[in-house]
Coordinates of C-alpha atoms in Angstrom, one line a residue:
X927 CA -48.0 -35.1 11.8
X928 CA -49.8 -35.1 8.9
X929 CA -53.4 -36.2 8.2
X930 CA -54.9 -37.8 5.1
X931 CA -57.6 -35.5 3.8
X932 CA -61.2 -36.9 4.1
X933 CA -62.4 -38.8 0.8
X934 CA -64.3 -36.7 -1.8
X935 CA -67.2 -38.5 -2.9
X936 CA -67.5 -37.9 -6.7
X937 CA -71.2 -39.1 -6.4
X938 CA -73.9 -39.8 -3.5
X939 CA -76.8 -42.9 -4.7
X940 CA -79.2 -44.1 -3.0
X941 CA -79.8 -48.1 -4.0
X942 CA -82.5 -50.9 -3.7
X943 CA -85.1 -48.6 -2.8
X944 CA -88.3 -47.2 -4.8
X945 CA -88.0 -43.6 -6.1
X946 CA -90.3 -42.2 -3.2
X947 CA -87.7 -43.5 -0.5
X948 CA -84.6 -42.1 -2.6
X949 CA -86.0 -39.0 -2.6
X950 CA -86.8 -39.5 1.8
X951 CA -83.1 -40.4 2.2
X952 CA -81.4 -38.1 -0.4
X953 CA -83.5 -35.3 1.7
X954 CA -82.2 -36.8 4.8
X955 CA -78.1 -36.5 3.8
X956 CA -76.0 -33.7 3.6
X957 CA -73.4 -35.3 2.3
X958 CA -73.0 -34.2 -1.2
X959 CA -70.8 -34.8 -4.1
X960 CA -67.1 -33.0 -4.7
X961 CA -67.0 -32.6 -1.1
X962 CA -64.9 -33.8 1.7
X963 CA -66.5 -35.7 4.8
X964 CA -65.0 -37.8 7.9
X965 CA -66.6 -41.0 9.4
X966 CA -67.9 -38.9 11.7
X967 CA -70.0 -36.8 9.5
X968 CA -71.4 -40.1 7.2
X969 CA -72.3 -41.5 10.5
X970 CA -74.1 -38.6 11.2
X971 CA -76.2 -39.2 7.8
X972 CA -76.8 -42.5 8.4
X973 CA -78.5 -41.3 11.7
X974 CA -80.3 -38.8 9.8
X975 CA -81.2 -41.6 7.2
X976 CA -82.9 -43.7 10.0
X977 CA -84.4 -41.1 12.3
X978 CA -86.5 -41.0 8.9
X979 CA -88.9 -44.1 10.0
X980 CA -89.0 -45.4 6.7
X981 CA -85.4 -47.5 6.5
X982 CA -84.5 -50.7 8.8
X983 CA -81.1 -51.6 6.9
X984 CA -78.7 -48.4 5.4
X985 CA -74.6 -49.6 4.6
X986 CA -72.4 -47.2 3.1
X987 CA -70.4 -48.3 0.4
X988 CA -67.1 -46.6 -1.3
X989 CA -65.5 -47.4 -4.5
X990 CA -62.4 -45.5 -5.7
X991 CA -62.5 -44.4 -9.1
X992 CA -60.9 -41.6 -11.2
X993 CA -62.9 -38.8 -9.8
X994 CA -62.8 -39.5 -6.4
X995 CA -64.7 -42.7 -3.8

């Protein structure tokens, strides 16, 4: 059998949140652009995101587009 290959995000933001949160959750994630990830490794940011204290609400959102999701 053969498996789809994980998405490659061509970019990681961080939305709707001051600059001094961005910077909390972009050093909470691993996930990083040009690389591959599964749901399991996304939801494994999102935990990271929220064991930060400072976020109630965090939905990932992916768009396909030229360069990757």
């Amino acid at each position: 059998l053969l498996h789809p290959a994980p998405p490659r995000p061509s970019q990681v933001e961080v939305v709707g949140v001051s600059e001094d949160l961005k910077r909390i959750a972009y050093d909470a994630l691993t996930t990083r652009p040009n690389f591959a990830y599964t749901l399991k490794e996304v939801q494994a940011d999102l935990k990271r995101v929220f064991a930060t204290g400072w976020f109630s609400s965090c939905v990932p959102d992916a768009e396909d587009t030229r360069d990757g999701v």
